[in-house]
Amino acid sequence: MPFLGKDWRSPGWSWTKTEHGWKRILFYGHELEDNNREIDLKELCSDNKENLFVGDVCELATTKRKKDFYNNNTKSQFDFRDKWIYVQKGSTKERHGYCTLGEALNRLDFSSAIQDLRRFNYVAKLFQLIARSQLTSLSGAAQKNYFNILEKIVRKVLEDQYNPRLVKELLHDLSSTLHSLTIHVGRCVLVGNVNIWLCRLETIFKWQQQLNNLQIPKQMCNGLSFSDLPLHMQNKILCKLSDAYDIINLGQATPTLHCLSENRMLWKKLCHFHFSDKQFCRNLVLTKSDNVDWKLMYFTLQKHYPMKEQYGDTLHFCKHCSILFWKDCGHPCTANDPDSCLMPISPQHFIDLFKF
């Protein structure tokens, strides 16, 4: 049980036992391990006799110095030891208050998640949904954390050339939202000075230019290439792609891949993967010979219905203890069969969890 702090109304501090005694755990920011950054209270109060700082005033000065250090460090990230969060929508006797979207954004370690290729698309899609409708619901600290993580996403794409199209769509939606909020709606809906948001708009525009000028270097490989594979293997690889634009872009590489990308059965499987039979009946597209044009059918259905989302790894929600977490990190569950209580959370479902 944690010791209580100085203010009896606070939830108290958390402590851990070390070889040299009990040490307080800091849940955000970085510990000031450099002794030069702190004020030596004994030296300040005793050696300099003309100094007016005594007792509690010295302690207040040290606290203010640490606070200024945290506030001035704009790149600081929230560093929580537990990589899960309790999703609460109301007050109870045990817990007061509720969980917000900004708090979840700070607690679930998205900075490390974007380094994992299984989670990169999930985080990028989630940030795109936040940019479209939930940006004004974030607190000032959460908005700062949002843009810090976004900078890491752009940097990863520029370095690894991984999925630039998805990040371009994210930046386009974010710039449209900020342009509308800063110019058409007004300043009252944004946290902070409007000049800060104008600078962020300029930064987003710079990122968009960098992504537009991105050149993917041609890899020199002396071994077996994709075009050297048999046609049936190339066709199976194309059938594993769930994004129509990836199939079209791959078909532009060689004439053989272009023929495979126009295969009627390939687009039929893609339609059945993303859409249901009822949706087919309402938007049936036929050719002159009364055959179904599955490629045109796909883009017609795409305009009217949401597509099925597929990710390598997602956040999970435990229905037993109402905790949201990354499955690899785990969470403190008291259920007899924890795996039966888990439910994968899509990016849109993540947003809906924090709508009150």
mmCIF file of C-alpha atoms in Angstrom:
data_model
loop_
_atom_site.group_PDB
_atom_site.id
_atom_site.type_symbol
_atom_site.label_atom_id
_atom_site.label_comp_id
_atom_site.label_asym_id
_atom_site.label_seq_id
_atom_site.Cartn_x
_atom_site.Cartn_y
_atom_site.Cartn_z
ATOM 1 C CA MET A 1 0.000 0.000 0.000
ATOM 2 C CA PRO A 2 1.545 3.373 -0.962
ATOM 3 C CA PHE A 3 2.395 5.934 1.665
ATOM 4 C CA LEU A 4 0.269 9.067 1.782
ATOM 5 C CA GLY A 5 1.724 12.329 0.569
ATOM 6 C CA LYS A 6 1.696 15.665 2.313
ATOM 7 C CA ASP A 7 -1.786 16.528 1.045
ATOM 8 C CA TRP A 8 -4.359 14.134 2.514
ATOM 9 C CA ARG A 9 -6.643 14.756 -0.472
ATOM 10 C CA SER A 10 -4.104 13.358 -2.944
ATOM 11 C CA PRO A 11 -4.037 9.639 -3.904
ATOM 12 C CA GLY A 12 -0.585 9.352 -2.340
ATOM 13 C CA TRP A 13 2.870 8.539 -3.643
ATOM 14 C CA SER A 14 4.146 5.149 -4.802
ATOM 15 C CA TRP A 15 7.371 3.845 -3.283
ATOM 16 C CA THR A 16 9.781 1.034 -4.113
ATOM 17 C CA LYS A 17 12.262 -0.606 -1.760
ATOM 18 C CA THR A 18 15.959 -0.433 -2.758
ATOM 19 C CA GLU A 19 19.225 -1.379 -1.085
ATOM 20 C CA HIS A 20 19.572 2.139 0.300
ATOM 21 C CA GLY A 21 15.994 2.374 1.573
ATOM 22 C CA TRP A 22 12.624 3.451 0.159
ATOM 23 C CA LYS A 23 12.640 5.501 -3.064
ATOM 24 C CA ARG A 24 9.658 7.359 -4.528
ATOM 25 C CA ILE A 25 8.512 6.334 -8.046
ATOM 26 C CA LEU A 26 8.009 9.128 -10.574
ATOM 27 C CA PHE A 27 5.298 8.199 -13.070
ATOM 28 C CA TYR A 28 6.016 10.836 -15.703
ATOM 29 C CA GLY A 29 8.914 12.829 -16.993
ATOM 30 C CA HIS A 30 12.491 11.796 -16.248
ATOM 31 C CA GLU A 31 14.240 11.694 -12.905
ATOM 32 C CA LEU A 32 16.748 14.439 -12.311
ATOM 33 C CA GLU A 33 19.790 12.306 -11.686
ATOM 34 C CA ASP A 34 22.252 15.094 -12.386
ATOM 35 C CA ASN A 35 23.103 16.678 -9.056
ATOM 36 C CA ASN A 36 23.957 19.932 -10.799
ATOM 37 C CA ARG A 37 20.305 20.424 -11.742
ATOM 38 C CA GLU A 38 19.086 20.391 -8.129
ATOM 39 C CA ILE A 39 19.527 22.968 -5.432
ATOM 40 C CA ASP A 40 21.569 21.820 -2.467
ATOM 41 C CA LEU A 41 19.368 22.957 0.401
ATOM 42 C CA LYS A 42 22.044 22.639 3.073
ATOM 43 C CA GLU A 43 24.518 24.707 1.094
ATOM 44 C CA LEU A 44 21.846 27.232 0.173
ATOM 45 C CA CYS A 45 20.594 27.743 3.718
ATOM 46 C CA SER A 46 23.768 27.461 5.816
ATOM 47 C CA ASP A 47 26.828 28.523 3.818
ATOM 48 C CA ASN A 48 25.397 31.746 2.502
ATOM 49 C CA LYS A 49 24.241 33.628 5.612
ATOM 50 C CA GLU A 50 22.794 36.493 3.603
ATOM 51 C CA ASN A 51 20.447 34.152 1.763
ATOM 52 C CA LEU A 52 16.820 34.669 2.657
ATOM 53 C CA PHE A 53 15.689 31.136 1.779
ATOM 54 C CA VAL A 54 14.990 29.119 4.919
ATOM 55 C CA GLY A 55 12.936 26.072 5.735
ATOM 56 C CA ASP A 56 9.880 25.603 3.563
ATOM 57 C CA VAL A 57 10.917 28.418 1.230
ATOM 58 C CA CYS A 58 13.992 26.405 0.177
ATOM 59 C CA GLU A 59 11.869 23.354 -0.474
ATOM 60 C CA LEU A 60 9.413 25.437 -2.512
ATOM 61 C CA ALA A 61 12.259 26.780 -4.646
ATOM 62 C CA THR A 62 13.497 23.270 -5.376
ATOM 63 C CA THR A 63 9.998 22.107 -6.320
ATOM 64 C CA LYS A 64 9.548 25.079 -8.640
ATOM 65 C CA ARG A 65 12.926 24.393 -10.269
ATOM 66 C CA LYS A 66 11.917 20.795 -11.018
ATOM 67 C CA LYS A 67 8.528 21.917 -12.331
ATOM 68 C CA ASP A 68 10.139 24.449 -14.669
ATOM 69 C CA PHE A 69 12.471 21.739 -15.931
ATOM 70 C CA TYR A 70 9.523 19.466 -16.787
ATOM 71 C CA ASN A 71 7.536 22.244 -18.487
ATOM 72 C CA ASN A 72 10.460 23.498 -20.564
ATOM 73 C CA ASN A 73 11.303 20.013 -21.840
ATOM 74 C CA THR A 74 8.893 19.957 -24.798
ATOM 75 C CA LYS A 75 10.074 16.565 -26.026
ATOM 76 C CA SER A 76 9.476 14.800 -22.716
ATOM 77 C CA GLN A 77 7.303 11.696 -22.905
ATOM 78 C CA PHE A 78 5.096 10.184 -20.251
ATOM 79 C CA ASP A 79 7.024 7.253 -18.813
ATOM 80 C CA PHE A 80 4.644 4.988 -16.937
ATOM 81 C CA ARG A 81 5.829 1.712 -15.513
ATOM 82 C CA ASP A 82 2.495 -0.061 -16.153
ATOM 83 C CA LYS A 83 1.582 -0.237 -19.855
ATOM 84 C CA TRP A 84 -2.150 -0.643 -19.275
ATOM 85 C CA ILE A 85 -5.007 1.589 -18.201
ATOM 86 C CA TYR A 86 -8.248 1.035 -16.311
ATOM 87 C CA VAL A 87 -11.147 2.295 -18.430
ATOM 88 C CA GLN A 88 -13.685 3.873 -16.103
ATOM 89 C CA LYS A 89 -16.767 5.802 -17.200
ATOM 90 C CA GLY A 90 -18.146 6.770 -13.809
ATOM 91 C CA SER A 91 -17.300 7.242 -10.143
ATOM 92 C CA THR A 92 -17.545 4.394 -7.651
ATOM 93 C CA LYS A 93 -16.696 4.011 -3.976
ATOM 94 C CA GLU A 94 -13.345 2.496 -4.907
ATOM 95 C CA ARG A 95 -12.440 4.835 -7.761
ATOM 96 C CA HIS A 96 -13.298 8.479 -8.298
ATOM 97 C CA GLY A 97 -13.423 10.259 -11.625
ATOM 98 C CA TYR A 98 -13.207 8.727 -15.086
ATOM 99 C CA CYS A 99 -10.620 7.870 -17.725
ATOM 100 C CA THR A 100 -10.125 10.201 -20.689
ATOM 101 C CA LEU A 101 -8.819 9.697 -24.213
ATOM 102 C CA GLY A 102 -5.806 11.886 -23.502
ATOM 103 C CA GLU A 103 -4.873 9.847 -20.437
ATOM 104 C CA ALA A 104 -5.041 6.629 -22.457
ATOM 105 C CA LEU A 105 -2.885 8.242 -25.135
ATOM 106 C CA ASN A 106 -0.211 8.988 -22.534
ATOM 107 C CA ARG A 107 -0.354 5.668 -20.685
ATOM 108 C CA LEU A 108 -0.391 3.037 -23.466
ATOM 109 C CA ASP A 109 3.160 3.584 -24.767
ATOM 110 C CA PHE A 110 2.438 4.418 -28.404
ATOM 111 C CA SER A 111 6.009 5.688 -28.830
ATOM 112 C CA SER A 112 7.342 2.138 -28.542
ATOM 113 C CA ALA A 113 4.395 0.656 -30.453
ATOM 114 C CA ILE A 114 5.263 2.463 -33.685
ATOM 115 C CA GLN A 115 8.656 0.733 -33.712
ATOM 116 C CA ASP A 116 6.837 -2.602 -34.059
ATOM 117 C CA LEU A 117 5.718 -3.252 -37.654
ATOM 118 C CA ARG A 118 2.738 -5.263 -36.380
ATOM 119 C CA ARG A 119 1.386 -2.202 -34.534
ATOM 120 C CA PHE A 120 2.483 0.642 -36.815
ATOM 121 C CA ASN A 121 -0.623 0.627 -39.055
ATOM 122 C CA TYR A 122 -2.874 0.351 -35.999
ATOM 123 C CA VAL A 123 -1.349 3.413 -34.320
ATOM 124 C CA ALA A 124 -1.351 5.424 -37.565
ATOM 125 C CA LYS A 125 -5.040 4.638 -38.163
ATOM 126 C CA LEU A 126 -5.893 5.551 -34.562
ATOM 127 C CA PHE A 127 -4.065 8.878 -34.881
ATOM 128 C CA GLN A 128 -5.950 9.535 -38.111
ATOM 129 C CA LEU A 129 -9.306 9.052 -36.364
ATOM 130 C CA ILE A 130 -8.200 11.348 -33.532
ATOM 131 C CA ALA A 131 -7.152 13.976 -36.075
ATOM 132 C CA ARG A 132 -10.552 13.861 -37.758
ATOM 133 C CA SER A 133 -12.831 14.330 -34.760
ATOM 134 C CA GLN A 134 -11.187 14.007 -31.329
ATOM 135 C CA LEU A 135 -8.308 16.476 -31.390
ATOM 136 C CA THR A 136 -10.152 19.132 -29.382
ATOM 137 C CA SER A 137 -11.049 16.624 -26.648
ATOM 138 C CA LEU A 138 -7.380 16.097 -25.734
ATOM 139 C CA SER A 139 -5.757 18.024 -22.917
ATOM 140 C CA GLY A 140 -2.771 20.267 -23.522
ATOM 141 C CA ALA A 141 -0.295 17.608 -22.330
ATOM 142 C CA ALA A 142 -1.995 14.940 -24.441
ATOM 143 C CA GLN A 143 -1.883 17.184 -27.523
ATOM 144 C CA LYS A 144 1.836 17.754 -26.990
ATOM 145 C CA ASN A 145 2.341 14.004 -26.638
ATOM 146 C CA TYR A 146 0.237 13.429 -29.777
ATOM 147 C CA PHE A 147 2.473 15.637 -31.922
ATOM 148 C CA ASN A 148 5.661 14.188 -30.409
ATOM 149 C CA ILE A 149 4.555 10.661 -31.359
ATOM 150 C CA LEU A 150 3.428 11.902 -34.769
ATOM 151 C CA GLU A 151 6.907 13.278 -35.374
ATOM 152 C CA LYS A 152 8.341 9.827 -34.625
ATOM 153 C CA ILE A 153 5.862 8.253 -37.068
ATOM 154 C CA VAL A 154 6.957 10.590 -39.868
ATOM 155 C CA ARG A 155 10.622 10.042 -39.029
ATOM 156 C CA LYS A 156 10.178 6.256 -39.213
ATOM 157 C CA VAL A 157 8.530 6.508 -42.637
ATOM 158 C CA LEU A 158 11.327 8.736 -43.945
ATOM 159 C CA GLU A 159 13.991 6.366 -42.628
ATOM 160 C CA ASP A 160 12.420 2.980 -43.431
ATOM 161 C CA GLN A 161 10.085 3.966 -46.334
ATOM 162 C CA TYR A 162 7.325 1.990 -44.609
ATOM 163 C CA ASN A 163 3.713 2.672 -45.684
ATOM 164 C CA PRO A 164 4.053 6.367 -46.663
ATOM 165 C CA ARG A 165 0.554 6.450 -48.189
ATOM 166 C CA LEU A 166 -1.148 5.843 -44.829
ATOM 167 C CA VAL A 167 0.870 8.602 -43.124
ATOM 168 C CA LYS A 168 0.137 10.993 -46.011
ATOM 169 C CA GLU A 169 -3.588 10.445 -45.443
ATOM 170 C CA LEU A 170 -3.075 11.031 -41.703
ATOM 171 C CA LEU A 171 -1.275 14.342 -42.279
ATOM 172 C CA HIS A 172 -3.871 15.434 -44.837
ATOM 173 C CA ASP A 173 -6.748 14.861 -42.398
ATOM 174 C CA LEU A 174 -4.831 16.543 -39.565
ATOM 175 C CA SER A 175 -3.993 19.637 -41.620
ATOM 176 C CA SER A 176 -7.612 19.925 -42.798
ATOM 177 C CA THR A 177 -8.870 19.733 -39.213
ATOM 178 C CA LEU A 178 -6.357 22.296 -37.895
ATOM 179 C CA HIS A 179 -7.027 24.638 -40.789
ATOM 180 C CA SER A 180 -10.735 24.493 -40.056
ATOM 181 C CA LEU A 181 -10.269 24.993 -36.306
ATOM 182 C CA THR A 182 -7.775 27.856 -36.504
ATOM 183 C CA ILE A 183 -9.434 29.818 -39.304
ATOM 184 C CA HIS A 184 -13.113 28.938 -39.632
ATOM 185 C CA VAL A 185 -14.178 27.854 -36.128
ATOM 186 C CA GLY A 186 -12.099 30.104 -33.900
ATOM 187 C CA ARG A 187 -9.458 30.005 -31.198
ATOM 188 C CA CYS A 188 -11.647 29.043 -28.251
ATOM 189 C CA VAL A 189 -11.743 25.318 -29.138
ATOM 190 C CA LEU A 190 -7.951 24.890 -29.066
ATOM 191 C CA VAL A 191 -5.781 24.553 -25.964
ATOM 192 C CA GLY A 192 -2.911 27.025 -25.980
ATOM 193 C CA ASN A 193 -1.886 30.014 -28.047
ATOM 194 C CA VAL A 194 -3.146 30.089 -31.628
ATOM 195 C CA ASN A 195 0.395 30.898 -32.815
ATOM 196 C CA ILE A 196 1.537 27.508 -31.535
ATOM 197 C CA TRP A 197 -1.079 25.816 -33.710
ATOM 198 C CA LEU A 198 -0.034 27.874 -36.716
ATOM 199 C CA CYS A 199 3.536 26.685 -36.173
ATOM 200 C CA ARG A 200 2.262 23.111 -35.989
ATOM 201 C CA LEU A 201 0.457 23.653 -39.293
ATOM 202 C CA GLU A 202 3.745 24.778 -40.844
ATOM 203 C CA THR A 203 5.458 21.681 -39.432
ATOM 204 C CA ILE A 204 2.768 19.424 -40.904
ATOM 205 C CA PHE A 205 3.189 21.123 -44.289
ATOM 206 C CA LYS A 206 6.955 20.498 -44.082
ATOM 207 C CA TRP A 207 6.332 16.812 -43.292
ATOM 208 C CA GLN A 208 3.984 16.533 -46.268
ATOM 209 C CA GLN A 209 6.643 17.960 -48.564
ATOM 210 C CA GLN A 210 9.227 15.509 -47.225
ATOM 211 C CA LEU A 211 6.899 12.557 -47.828
ATOM 212 C CA ASN A 212 6.016 13.778 -51.321
ATOM 213 C CA ASN A 213 9.726 14.022 -52.171
ATOM 214 C CA LEU A 214 10.460 10.596 -50.670
ATOM 215 C CA GLN A 215 12.407 8.391 -53.075
ATOM 216 C CA ILE A 216 12.530 4.686 -52.298
ATOM 217 C CA PRO A 217 15.982 3.408 -53.327
ATOM 218 C CA LYS A 218 16.140 0.434 -55.653
ATOM 219 C CA GLN A 219 17.495 -2.603 -53.862
ATOM 220 C CA MET A 220 20.246 -4.438 -55.677
ATOM 221 C CA CYS A 221 19.749 -8.154 -55.139
ATOM 222 C CA ASN A 222 21.714 -10.853 -56.957
ATOM 223 C CA GLY A 223 19.534 -13.658 -55.636
ATOM 224 C CA LEU A 224 15.990 -14.766 -56.431
ATOM 225 C CA SER A 225 13.567 -11.888 -57.078
ATOM 226 C CA PHE A 226 9.761 -11.695 -57.022
ATOM 227 C CA SER A 227 9.500 -11.893 -60.812
ATOM 228 C CA ASP A 228 11.541 -15.127 -60.814
ATOM 229 C CA LEU A 229 8.830 -16.961 -58.868
ATOM 230 C CA PRO A 230 6.340 -19.165 -60.725
ATOM 231 C CA LEU A 231 3.123 -17.451 -61.811
ATOM 232 C CA HIS A 232 0.917 -19.414 -59.416
ATOM 233 C CA MET A 233 3.098 -18.328 -56.470
ATOM 234 C CA GLN A 234 2.967 -14.691 -57.570
ATOM 235 C CA ASN A 235 -0.808 -14.967 -57.825
ATOM 236 C CA LYS A 236 -1.041 -16.434 -54.288
ATOM 237 C CA ILE A 237 0.998 -13.530 -52.928
ATOM 238 C CA LEU A 238 -1.330 -11.058 -54.628
ATOM 239 C CA CYS A 239 -4.325 -12.827 -53.059
ATOM 240 C CA LYS A 240 -2.822 -12.193 -49.600
ATOM 241 C CA LEU A 241 -2.954 -8.398 -50.080
ATOM 242 C CA SER A 242 -6.022 -6.773 -48.510
ATOM 243 C CA ASP A 243 -5.488 -3.242 -49.898
ATOM 244 C CA ALA A 244 -6.646 -2.584 -53.452
ATOM 245 C CA TYR A 245 -4.122 0.219 -53.973
ATOM 246 C CA ASP A 246 -1.257 -2.133 -53.109
ATOM 247 C CA ILE A 247 -2.488 -4.522 -55.816
ATOM 248 C CA ILE A 248 -2.755 -1.712 -58.376
ATOM 249 C CA ASN A 249 0.699 -0.337 -57.543
ATOM 250 C CA LEU A 250 2.230 -3.800 -57.719
ATOM 251 C CA GLY A 251 0.579 -4.335 -61.110
ATOM 252 C CA GLN A 252 2.457 -1.321 -62.481
ATOM 253 C CA ALA A 253 5.846 -2.975 -61.894
ATOM 254 C CA THR A 254 5.893 -5.452 -64.807
ATOM 255 C CA PRO A 255 3.522 -6.491 -67.615
ATOM 256 C CA THR A 256 3.157 -9.939 -66.024
ATOM 257 C CA LEU A 257 2.100 -8.476 -62.678
ATOM 258 C CA HIS A 258 -0.312 -6.165 -64.494
ATOM 259 C CA CYS A 259 -2.097 -9.189 -65.986
ATOM 260 C CA LEU A 260 -2.226 -10.893 -62.594
ATOM 261 C CA SER A 261 -3.524 -7.735 -60.866
ATOM 262 C CA GLU A 262 -6.435 -7.562 -63.363
ATOM 263 C CA ASN A 263 -7.503 -11.118 -62.618
ATOM 264 C CA ARG A 264 -11.268 -11.249 -62.090
ATOM 265 C CA MET A 265 -11.092 -13.893 -59.338
ATOM 266 C CA LEU A 266 -8.559 -11.806 -57.412
ATOM 267 C CA TRP A 267 -10.991 -8.872 -57.138
ATOM 268 C CA LYS A 268 -13.848 -11.224 -56.327
ATOM 269 C CA LYS A 269 -11.958 -12.583 -53.312
ATOM 270 C CA LEU A 270 -11.115 -9.037 -52.267
ATOM 271 C CA CYS A 271 -14.787 -8.044 -52.397
ATOM 272 C CA HIS A 272 -15.860 -11.049 -50.338
ATOM 273 C CA PHE A 273 -13.150 -10.283 -47.781
ATOM 274 C CA HIS A 274 -14.271 -6.695 -47.141
ATOM 275 C CA PHE A 275 -18.023 -6.753 -47.804
ATOM 276 C CA SER A 276 -21.071 -8.939 -47.156
ATOM 277 C CA ASP A 277 -23.490 -10.576 -49.610
ATOM 278 C CA LYS A 278 -26.268 -8.123 -48.754
ATOM 279 C CA GLN A 279 -24.060 -5.248 -49.803
ATOM 280 C CA PHE A 280 -23.354 -6.990 -53.117
ATOM 281 C CA CYS A 281 -27.058 -7.284 -53.941
ATOM 282 C CA ARG A 282 -27.685 -3.582 -53.389
ATOM 283 C CA ASN A 283 -24.789 -2.398 -55.569
ATOM 284 C CA LEU A 284 -24.435 -4.997 -58.298
ATOM 285 C CA VAL A 285 -22.231 -3.861 -61.212
ATOM 286 C CA LEU A 286 -22.555 -5.868 -64.452
ATOM 287 C CA THR A 287 -20.642 -5.791 -67.713
ATOM 288 C CA LYS A 288 -22.160 -5.896 -71.206
ATOM 289 C CA SER A 289 -22.078 -9.693 -71.137
ATOM 290 C CA ASP A 290 -23.986 -9.730 -67.808
ATOM 291 C CA ASN A 291 -20.874 -10.757 -65.875
ATOM 292 C CA VAL A 292 -19.996 -9.070 -62.605
ATOM 293 C CA ASP A 293 -17.205 -6.523 -62.902
ATOM 294 C CA TRP A 294 -15.586 -7.287 -59.537
ATOM 295 C CA LYS A 295 -12.959 -4.552 -59.733
ATOM 296 C CA LEU A 296 -15.555 -1.876 -60.382
ATOM 297 C CA MET A 297 -17.769 -3.536 -57.760
ATOM 298 C CA TYR A 298 -15.031 -3.154 -55.165
ATOM 299 C CA PHE A 299 -14.596 0.594 -55.688
ATOM 300 C CA THR A 300 -18.379 1.079 -55.793
ATOM 301 C CA LEU A 301 -18.851 -0.674 -52.457
ATOM 302 C CA GLN A 302 -15.901 1.215 -51.011
ATOM 303 C CA LYS A 303 -17.776 4.493 -51.450
ATOM 304 C CA HIS A 304 -20.823 3.295 -49.475
ATOM 305 C CA TYR A 305 -19.541 0.879 -46.806
ATOM 306 C CA PRO A 306 -16.554 0.698 -44.445
ATOM 307 C CA MET A 307 -13.921 -1.878 -45.309
ATOM 308 C CA LYS A 308 -12.778 -4.657 -43.032
ATOM 309 C CA GLU A 309 -9.731 -3.639 -41.033
ATOM 310 C CA GLN A 310 -6.821 -6.016 -40.549
ATOM 311 C CA TYR A 311 -3.832 -5.409 -38.261
ATOM 312 C CA GLY A 312 -0.884 -7.478 -37.137
ATOM 313 C CA ASP A 313 -1.453 -6.576 -33.484
ATOM 314 C CA THR A 314 -4.097 -4.545 -31.682
ATOM 315 C CA LEU A 315 -4.949 -3.309 -28.219
ATOM 316 C CA HIS A 316 -7.048 -5.693 -26.135
ATOM 317 C CA PHE A 317 -9.782 -5.002 -23.615
ATOM 318 C CA CYS A 318 -10.430 -7.280 -20.641
ATOM 319 C CA LYS A 319 -14.167 -7.516 -20.009
ATOM 320 C CA HIS A 320 -13.572 -8.915 -16.513
ATOM 321 C CA CYS A 321 -11.458 -6.078 -15.076
ATOM 322 C CA SER A 322 -12.118 -3.294 -17.660
ATOM 323 C CA ILE A 323 -8.439 -2.818 -18.493
ATOM 324 C CA LEU A 324 -7.082 -1.737 -21.878
ATOM 325 C CA PHE A 325 -3.587 -3.002 -22.720
ATOM 326 C CA TRP A 326 -1.183 -4.380 -25.306
ATOM 327 C CA LYS A 327 -1.418 -8.149 -25.222
ATOM 328 C CA ASP A 328 2.356 -8.684 -25.074
ATOM 329 C CA CYS A 329 2.655 -6.454 -21.983
ATOM 330 C CA GLY A 330 -0.115 -8.201 -20.019
ATOM 331 C CA HIS A 331 -2.236 -6.831 -17.182
ATOM 332 C CA PRO A 332 -3.150 -7.792 -13.580
ATOM 333 C CA CYS A 333 -6.245 -9.941 -14.182
ATOM 334 C CA THR A 334 -8.053 -11.896 -11.436
ATOM 335 C CA ALA A 335 -10.208 -14.042 -13.749
ATOM 336 C CA ASN A 336 -9.838 -17.831 -13.714
ATOM 337 C CA ASP A 337 -9.497 -17.893 -17.515
ATOM 338 C CA PRO A 338 -8.097 -14.487 -18.571
ATOM 339 C CA ASP A 339 -7.901 -15.358 -22.280
ATOM 340 C CA SER A 340 -11.662 -15.882 -22.480
ATOM 341 C CA CYS A 341 -12.260 -12.299 -21.268
ATOM 342 C CA LEU A 342 -10.074 -10.610 -23.878
ATOM 343 C CA MET A 343 -11.552 -8.664 -26.756
ATOM 344 C CA PRO A 344 -9.494 -7.053 -29.570
ATOM 345 C CA ILE A 345 -10.139 -3.327 -29.939
ATOM 346 C CA SER A 346 -10.212 -1.655 -33.352
ATOM 347 C CA PRO A 347 -9.125 2.001 -33.681
ATOM 348 C CA GLN A 348 -12.748 3.152 -33.957
ATOM 349 C CA HIS A 349 -13.741 1.061 -30.927
ATOM 350 C CA PHE A 350 -10.845 2.653 -29.026
ATOM 351 C CA ILE A 351 -12.324 6.095 -29.724
ATOM 352 C CA ASP A 352 -15.816 4.917 -28.712
ATOM 353 C CA LEU A 353 -14.572 3.663 -25.328
ATOM 354 C CA PHE A 354 -13.919 7.231 -24.223
ATOM 355 C CA LYS A 355 -17.106 8.852 -25.475
ATOM 356 C CA PHE A 356 -19.317 9.821 -22.556
#
